[in-house]
PDB file of C-alpha atoms and ligand atoms in Angstrom:
ATOM      1  CA  MET A  10       0.079  -0.009  -0.097  1.00 94.00           C
ATOM      2  CA  PHE A  11       2.806   2.350   0.907  1.00 96.00           C
ATOM      3  CA  HIS A  12       4.715   2.252  -2.364  1.00 97.00           C
ATOM      4  CA  THR A  13       1.314   2.031  -4.336  1.00 97.00           C
ATOM      5  CA  LEU A  14      -0.093   5.366  -2.732  1.00 97.00           C
ATOM      6  CA  LEU A  15       3.167   7.178  -2.169  1.00 97.00           C
ATOM      7  CA  SER A  16       4.810   6.529  -5.470  1.00 97.00           C
ATOM      8  CA  GLY A  17       2.334   4.952  -7.920  1.00 97.00           C
ATOM      9  CA  VAL A  18      -0.332   7.333  -7.477  1.00 97.00           C
ATOM     10  CA  PRO A  19       1.842  10.380  -7.712  1.00 98.00           C
ATOM     11  CA  VAL A  20       3.696   8.767 -10.949  1.00 98.00           C
ATOM     12  CA  PHE A  21       0.665   7.901 -12.622  1.00 98.00           C
ATOM     13  CA  THR A  22      -0.849  11.260 -11.679  1.00 97.00           C
ATOM     14  CA  ALA A  23       2.030  12.945 -13.155  1.00 98.00           C
ATOM     15  CA  TYR A  24       1.693  10.792 -16.598  1.00 98.00           C
ATOM     16  CA  GLU A  25      -2.233  12.058 -16.665  1.00 96.00           C
ATOM     17  CA  VAL A  26      -1.471  15.571 -16.159  1.00 97.00           C
ATOM     18  CA  ILE A  27       1.133  15.401 -18.807  1.00 97.00           C
ATOM     19  CA  THR A  28      -1.102  13.845 -21.309  1.00 96.00           C
ATOM     20  CA  TYR A  29      -4.006  16.095 -20.914  1.00 94.00           C
ATOM     21  CA  TRP A  30      -1.641  18.779 -21.185  1.00 95.00           C
ATOM     22  CA  GLY A  31      -0.395  17.583 -24.492  1.00 94.00           C
ATOM     23  CA  PHE A  32      -3.774  17.102 -25.762  1.00 92.00           C
ATOM     24  CA  ALA A  33      -5.334  20.080 -24.449  1.00 91.00           C
ATOM     25  CA  ASN A  34      -2.462  22.586 -25.830  1.00 91.00           C
ATOM     26  CA  GLY A  35      -1.984  20.638 -29.570  1.00 87.00           C
ATOM     27  CA  PHE A  36       1.028  18.935 -28.882  1.00 91.00           C
ATOM     28  CA  LEU A  37      -0.654  15.741 -29.030  1.00 90.00           C
ATOM     29  CA  GLY A  38      -3.304  14.255 -31.040  1.00 86.00           C
ATOM     30  CA  TYR A  39      -1.910  15.697 -34.165  1.00 72.00           C
ATOM     31  CA  GLY A  40      -4.556  18.509 -34.075  1.00 61.00           C
ATOM     32  CA  PHE A  41      -7.056  15.844 -35.413  1.00 59.00           C
ATOM     33  CA  SER A  42      -9.717  17.084 -32.840  1.00 59.00           C
ATOM     34  CA  SER A  43     -13.071  16.152 -35.439  1.00 58.00           C
ATOM     35  CA  SER A  44     -14.774  13.907 -33.675  1.00 60.00           C
ATOM     36  CA  ALA A  45     -17.363  13.871 -36.532  1.00 64.00           C
ATOM     37  CA  SER A  46     -15.035  12.070 -38.618  1.00 80.00           C
ATOM     38  CA  VAL A  47     -15.466   8.275 -39.215  1.00 83.00           C
ATOM     39  CA  GLY A  48     -11.787   7.187 -39.579  1.00 82.00           C
ATOM     40  CA  PHE A  49     -11.489   9.072 -36.152  1.00 84.00           C
ATOM     41  CA  TRP A  50     -13.863   6.834 -34.425  1.00 86.00           C
ATOM     42  CA  ILE A  51     -12.610   3.643 -36.379  1.00 90.00           C
ATOM     43  CA  TRP A  52      -8.776   4.408 -35.305  1.00 90.00           C
ATOM     44  CA  ALA A  53     -10.114   5.152 -31.496  1.00 90.00           C
ATOM     45  CA  VAL A  54     -12.101   1.632 -31.611  1.00 93.00           C
ATOM     46  CA  VAL A  55      -8.907   0.130 -32.916  1.00 95.00           C
ATOM     47  CA  LEU A  56      -6.531   1.621 -30.426  1.00 95.00           C
ATOM     48  CA  ILE A  57      -8.836   0.834 -27.620  1.00 95.00           C
ATOM     49  CA  LEU A  58      -8.897  -2.923 -29.031  1.00 96.00           C
ATOM     50  CA  LEU A  59      -5.063  -3.123 -29.140  1.00 96.00           C
ATOM     51  CA  ALA A  60      -4.847  -1.388 -25.506  1.00 96.00           C
ATOM     52  CA  PRO A  61      -4.333  -4.797 -23.883  1.00 94.00           C
ATOM     53  CA  VAL A  62      -1.490  -6.040 -26.589  1.00 94.00           C
ATOM     54  CA  ILE A  63       0.194  -2.613 -25.877  1.00 95.00           C
ATOM     55  CA  HIS A  64       0.363  -3.125 -22.639  1.00 95.00           C
ATOM     56  CA  SER A  65       1.687  -6.859 -23.012  1.00 93.00           C
ATOM     57  CA  LEU A  66       4.260  -5.825 -25.245  1.00 94.00           C
ATOM     58  CA  HIS A  67       5.288  -2.666 -23.309  1.00 95.00           C
ATOM     59  CA  PHE A  68       5.499  -4.729 -20.246  1.00 95.00           C
ATOM     60  CA  TYR A  69       7.804  -7.278 -21.684  1.00 95.00           C
ATOM     61  CA  PHE A  70      10.127  -4.998 -22.556  1.00 95.00           C
ATOM     62  CA  GLY A  71      10.247  -2.620 -19.717  1.00 96.00           C
ATOM     63  CA  HIS A  72      10.394  -5.697 -17.471  1.00 96.00           C
ATOM     64  CA  ARG A  73      13.226  -7.156 -18.923  1.00 95.00           C
ATOM     65  CA  LEU A  74      15.257  -3.969 -18.899  1.00 96.00           C
ATOM     66  CA  LEU A  75      14.446  -3.952 -15.280  1.00 96.00           C
ATOM     67  CA  HIS A  76      15.951  -7.332 -14.828  1.00 95.00           C
ATOM     68  CA  THR A  77      19.021  -6.245 -16.570  1.00 94.00           C
ATOM     69  CA  LYS A  78      22.146  -6.511 -13.860  1.00 90.00           C
ATOM     70  CA  LEU A  79      22.324  -2.640 -13.834  1.00 94.00           C
ATOM     71  CA  LEU A  80      18.729  -2.149 -13.174  1.00 96.00           C
ATOM     72  CA  TYR A  81      17.513  -5.390 -11.071  1.00 95.00           C
ATOM     73  CA  SER A  82      18.944  -4.780  -7.530  1.00 95.00           C
ATOM     74  CA  ARG A  83      18.620  -1.234  -7.620  1.00 96.00           C
ATOM     75  CA  PHE A  84      14.990  -0.803  -8.725  1.00 96.00           C
ATOM     76  CA  HIS A  85      13.112  -3.998  -9.400  1.00 96.00           C
ATOM     77  CA  ALA A  86      14.180  -6.297  -6.175  1.00 96.00           C
ATOM     78  CA  LEU A  87      11.885  -4.500  -4.347  1.00 96.00           C
ATOM     79  CA  HIS A  88       8.625  -5.490  -6.359  1.00 96.00           C
ATOM     80  CA  HIS A  89      10.122  -9.110  -6.030  1.00 94.00           C
ATOM     81  CA  HIS A  90      10.359  -8.573  -2.268  1.00 93.00           C
ATOM     82  CA  ASN A  91       6.610  -9.736  -2.697  1.00 87.00           C
ATOM     83  CA  VAL A  92       6.653 -13.597  -2.456  1.00 83.00           C
ATOM     84  CA  ASP A  93       3.533 -14.152  -0.962  1.00 84.00           C
ATOM     85  CA  ILE A  94       1.364 -11.618  -3.229  1.00 87.00           C
ATOM     86  CA  GLY A  95      -2.184  -9.957  -2.754  1.00 90.00           C
ATOM     87  CA  PRO A  96      -3.580  -7.263  -4.529  1.00 92.00           C
ATOM     88  CA  TRP A  97      -1.365  -4.389  -3.237  1.00 94.00           C
ATOM     89  CA  SER A  98       1.481  -6.305  -4.440  1.00 94.00           C
ATOM     90  CA  GLY A  99       0.725  -5.624  -7.980  1.00 95.00           C
ATOM     91  CA  LEU A 100       1.992  -1.643  -7.689  1.00 96.00           C
ATOM     92  CA  SER A 101       4.456  -2.295  -4.800  1.00 96.00           C
ATOM     93  CA  MET A 102       7.600  -0.957  -6.657  1.00 97.00           C
ATOM     94  CA  HIS A 103      10.339   1.595  -6.758  1.00 97.00           C
ATOM     95  CA  PRO A 104       9.500   4.772  -8.055  1.00 98.00           C
ATOM     96  CA  VAL A 105      11.635   4.358 -11.105  1.00 98.00           C
ATOM     97  CA  GLU A 106       9.932   1.291 -11.875  1.00 97.00           C
ATOM     98  CA  HIS A 107       6.763   3.240 -11.486  1.00 98.00           C
ATOM     99  CA  VAL A 108       7.926   5.859 -14.493  1.00 98.00           C
ATOM    100  CA  VAL A 109       8.969   2.682 -16.469  1.00 98.00           C
ATOM    101  CA  TYR A 110       5.908   0.782 -16.055  1.00 97.00           C
ATOM    102  CA  PHE A 111       3.244   3.626 -16.541  1.00 98.00           C
ATOM    103  CA  SER A 112       5.371   4.787 -19.779  1.00 97.00           C
ATOM    104  CA  THR A 113       3.150   2.453 -21.606  1.00 96.00           C
ATOM    105  CA  VAL A 114       0.983   5.694 -22.248  1.00 97.00           C
ATOM    106  CA  VAL A 115       3.786   7.254 -23.990  1.00 97.00           C
ATOM    107  CA  VAL A 116       2.923   4.694 -26.940  1.00 96.00           C
ATOM    108  CA  GLN A 117      -0.646   6.605 -26.926  1.00 95.00           C
ATOM    109  CA  TRP A 118       0.888   9.795 -27.058  1.00 95.00           C
ATOM    110  CA  LEU A 119       2.377   8.479 -30.126  1.00 94.00           C
ATOM    111  CA  LEU A 120      -0.531   6.668 -31.964  1.00 93.00           C
ATOM    112  CA  ALA A 121      -3.811   8.413 -30.107  1.00 91.00           C
ATOM    113  CA  LEU A 122      -6.045  11.314 -31.610  1.00 86.00           C
ATOM    114  CA  HIS A 123      -8.291  11.567 -28.486  1.00 89.00           C
ATOM    115  CA  PRO A 124      -7.040  11.740 -24.993  1.00 91.00           C
ATOM    116  CA  ILE A 125      -9.556   8.878 -24.074  1.00 92.00           C
ATOM    117  CA  ASN A 126      -7.280   6.323 -25.725  1.00 94.00           C
ATOM    118  CA  ALA A 127      -4.266   7.624 -23.633  1.00 95.00           C
ATOM    119  CA  LEU A 128      -6.549   7.345 -20.494  1.00 95.00           C
ATOM    120  CA  TYR A 129      -7.773   4.309 -21.405  1.00 96.00           C
ATOM    121  CA  GLN A 130      -4.109   2.901 -21.794  1.00 97.00           C
ATOM    122  CA  ILE A 131      -2.949   4.072 -18.066  1.00 96.00           C
ATOM    123  CA  GLN A 132      -5.830   2.701 -16.423  1.00 96.00           C
ATOM    124  CA  LEU A 133      -5.170  -0.425 -18.001  1.00 95.00           C
ATOM    125  CA  ALA A 134      -1.722  -0.086 -16.246  1.00 96.00           C
ATOM    126  CA  ALA A 135      -2.825   1.142 -13.010  1.00 96.00           C
ATOM    127  CA  PHE A 136      -5.919  -1.568 -12.380  1.00 94.00           C
ATOM    128  CA  LEU A 137      -4.570  -4.768 -14.013  1.00 93.00           C
ATOM    129  CA  PRO A 138      -1.807  -5.374 -11.346  1.00 94.00           C
ATOM    130  CA  ALA A 139      -4.453  -5.664  -8.454  1.00 93.00           C
ATOM    131  CA  LEU A 140      -6.228  -8.455 -10.469  1.00 89.00           C
ATOM    132  CA  SER A 141      -3.062 -10.401 -11.833  1.00 89.00           C
ATOM    133  CA  HIS A 142      -1.550 -10.348  -8.323  1.00 92.00           C
ATOM    134  CA  SER A 143      -4.741 -11.153  -6.413  1.00 90.00           C
ATOM    135  CA  GLY A 144      -3.494 -14.045  -4.652  1.00 83.00           C
ATOM    136  CA  PHE A 145      -6.249 -16.352  -5.997  1.00 79.00           C
ATOM    137  CA  GLU A 146      -5.686 -19.056  -8.030  1.00 78.00           C
ATOM    138  CA  LYS A 147      -9.506 -19.775  -9.018  1.00 77.00           C
ATOM    139  CA  VAL A 148     -12.302 -18.331  -8.032  1.00 76.00           C
ATOM    140  CA  THR A 149     -15.156 -21.229  -7.735  1.00 80.00           C
ATOM    141  CA  MET A 150     -19.149 -20.910  -8.039  1.00 80.00           C
ATOM    142  CA  GLY A 151     -20.560 -23.878  -6.887  1.00 79.00           C
ATOM    143  CA  LYS A 152     -19.415 -27.457  -7.583  1.00 79.00           C
ATOM    144  CA  ASN A 153     -18.930 -27.516 -11.570  1.00 81.00           C
ATOM    145  CA  PHE A 154     -17.683 -23.674 -12.384  1.00 83.00           C
ATOM    146  CA  SER A 155     -14.805 -22.070 -11.435  1.00 80.00           C
ATOM    147  CA  LEU A 156     -12.677 -18.949 -13.149  1.00 78.00           C
ATOM    148  CA  ASP A 157      -9.087 -18.662 -13.244  1.00 77.00           C
ATOM    149  CA  GLY A 158      -8.095 -15.758 -10.447  1.00 76.00           C
ATOM    150  CA  GLY A 159      -5.118 -13.587 -10.922  1.00 81.00           C
ATOM    151  CA  SER A 160      -2.201 -14.777 -13.112  1.00 86.00           C
ATOM    152  CA  HIS A 161      -0.780 -17.937 -13.001  1.00 86.00           C
ATOM    153  CA  PHE A 162       1.700 -17.119 -15.714  1.00 88.00           C
ATOM    154  CA  HIS A 163       2.747 -14.324 -13.153  1.00 91.00           C
ATOM    155  CA  TYR A 164       3.046 -15.968 -10.075  1.00 90.00           C
ATOM    156  CA  LEU A 165       5.448 -18.377 -11.614  1.00 90.00           C
ATOM    157  CA  HIS A 166       7.520 -14.999 -12.570  1.00 91.00           C
ATOM    158  CA  HIS A 167       7.379 -14.371  -8.455  1.00 91.00           C
ATOM    159  CA  LYS A 168       8.385 -17.814  -7.815  1.00 90.00           C
ATOM    160  CA  HIS A 169      11.103 -18.672 -10.415  1.00 90.00           C
ATOM    161  CA  PHE A 170      12.184 -14.852 -11.245  1.00 89.00           C
ATOM    162  CA  GLU A 171      13.914 -15.796 -14.546  1.00 90.00           C
ATOM    163  CA  CYS A 172      10.692 -16.460 -16.866  1.00 92.00           C
ATOM    164  CA  ASN A 173       7.689 -15.066 -17.672  1.00 92.00           C
ATOM    165  CA  TYR A 174       8.753 -11.551 -18.062  1.00 93.00           C
ATOM    166  CA  GLY A 175       5.742 -10.283 -20.275  1.00 90.00           C
ATOM    167  CA  GLY A 176       1.938 -10.911 -19.885  1.00 82.00           C
ATOM    168  CA  SER A 177       0.544 -14.032 -21.360  1.00 76.00           C
ATOM    169  CA  LEU A 178      -1.435 -12.093 -23.916  1.00 82.00           C
ATOM    170  CA  VAL A 179       1.495 -12.076 -26.194  1.00 86.00           C
ATOM    171  CA  PRO A 180       3.894 -14.935 -27.214  1.00 90.00           C
ATOM    172  CA  LEU A 181       7.185 -13.008 -26.358  1.00 93.00           C
ATOM    173  CA  ASP A 182       8.297 -15.341 -23.771  1.00 92.00           C
ATOM    174  CA  HIS A 183       7.496 -18.184 -25.884  1.00 91.00           C
ATOM    175  CA  LEU A 184       9.612 -16.513 -28.470  1.00 94.00           C
ATOM    176  CA  PHE A 185      12.439 -16.015 -26.710  1.00 92.00           C
ATOM    177  CA  GLY A 186      12.545 -19.119 -24.729  1.00 91.00           C
ATOM    178  CA  THR A 187      11.593 -17.950 -20.958  1.00 91.00           C
ATOM    179  CA  TYR A 188       8.227 -19.391 -21.093  1.00 92.00           C
ATOM    180  CA  HIS A 189       7.236 -21.454 -17.899  1.00 92.00           C
ATOM    181  CA  ASP A 190       4.091 -22.960 -17.492  1.00 90.00           C
ATOM    182  CA  GLY A 191       4.455 -24.632 -14.130  1.00 89.00           C
ATOM    183  CA  THR A 192       5.458 -28.043 -15.329  1.00 91.00           C
ATOM    184  CA  VAL A 193       8.131 -30.096 -14.291  1.00 92.00           C
ATOM    185  CA  GLU A 194       9.669 -29.733 -18.010  1.00 93.00           C
ATOM    186  CA  ALA A 195       9.085 -26.115 -17.785  1.00 92.00           C
ATOM    187  CA  ASP A 196      11.513 -26.381 -14.587  1.00 92.00           C
ATOM    188  CA  ALA A 197      14.055 -28.387 -15.900  1.00 93.00           C
ATOM    189  CA  ALA A 198      14.476 -26.137 -19.173  1.00 92.00           C
ATOM    190  CA  LEU A 199      14.435 -22.992 -17.071  1.00 92.00           C
ATOM    191  CA  ARG A 200      17.228 -24.395 -14.633  1.00 93.00           C
ATOM    192  CA  GLU A 201      19.178 -25.581 -17.801  1.00 93.00           C
ATOM    193  CA  ARG A 202      18.761 -22.275 -19.165  1.00 91.00           C
ATOM    194  CA  LEU A 203      20.377 -20.508 -15.929  1.00 91.00           C
ATOM    195  CA  ARG A 204      23.094 -23.012 -15.649  1.00 94.00           C
ATOM    196  CA  ALA A 205      24.172 -22.247 -19.677  1.00 92.00           C
ATOM    197  CA  ARG A 206      24.082 -18.824 -18.667  1.00 88.00           C
ATOM    198  CA  ARG A 207      26.376 -19.186 -15.579  1.00 90.00           C
ATOM    199  CA  GLN A 208      28.306 -21.423 -17.679  1.00 92.00           C
ATOM    200  CA  ALA A 209      28.992 -18.803 -20.414  1.00 91.00           C
ATOM    201  CA  LEU A 210      29.410 -16.201 -17.727  1.00 88.00           C
ATOM    202  CA  ARG A 211      32.361 -18.164 -16.409  1.00 91.00           C
ATOM    203  CA  GLU A 212      34.172 -18.678 -19.711  1.00 91.00           C
ATOM    204  CA  THR A 213      33.753 -15.059 -20.283  1.00 88.00           C
ATOM    205  CA  ARG A 214      35.582 -14.250 -17.065  1.00 87.00           C
ATOM    206  CA  ALA A 215      37.719 -16.789 -17.679  1.00 88.00           C
ATOM    207  CA  ALA A 216      38.708 -15.406 -21.042  1.00 81.00           C
TER     208      ALA A 216
HETATM  209 ZN1   ZN B  29       4.435  -8.871 -10.254  1.00 58.52          ZN
HETATM  210 ZN1   ZN B  30      10.521  -9.578 -12.436  1.00 58.52          ZN
END
């Protein structure tokens, strides 16, 4: 709660203020303000549909950046202190990580014609972490019906650190070989990847 309210909310608000100021003063939105235009509305709807994909892509690359040697212990380790996660763990981040994480709205600065798209993008970033860190594996309703609660995919990142950097929506972890689905085979593949990395590091140092 401390990191969310004292760092997350001010950083989120600063991005919002810059966004609205930019749109209101014609620096963003390319001056294309005719809400009557059909093309305008089609593009706005396309961007709303694309927003979760933009979120996942941006999250993956920002997160990988935070896992580099230079940034991990300084900034991202704080989020990984959450081993028994709950909704407030989602935005429990270092202020620098908040700046990186909420910069997803910058993508909409480049694409959006209307501030509603930028607002939607940053709202996704603000509220999804509470869901994806809810701590629940399943929500059951009666005997026969259950929904996935939280994000097992991201829980595995909190457990193993070096896998599942992105969201489950885009297959970047599959693509870059960092996918973990919780199976014994995926666990073995992760250990092998880490072993190979340590080995390569040792060889580089020895050379
Ligand atoms: Zn997390
Ligand atoms: Zn991480």
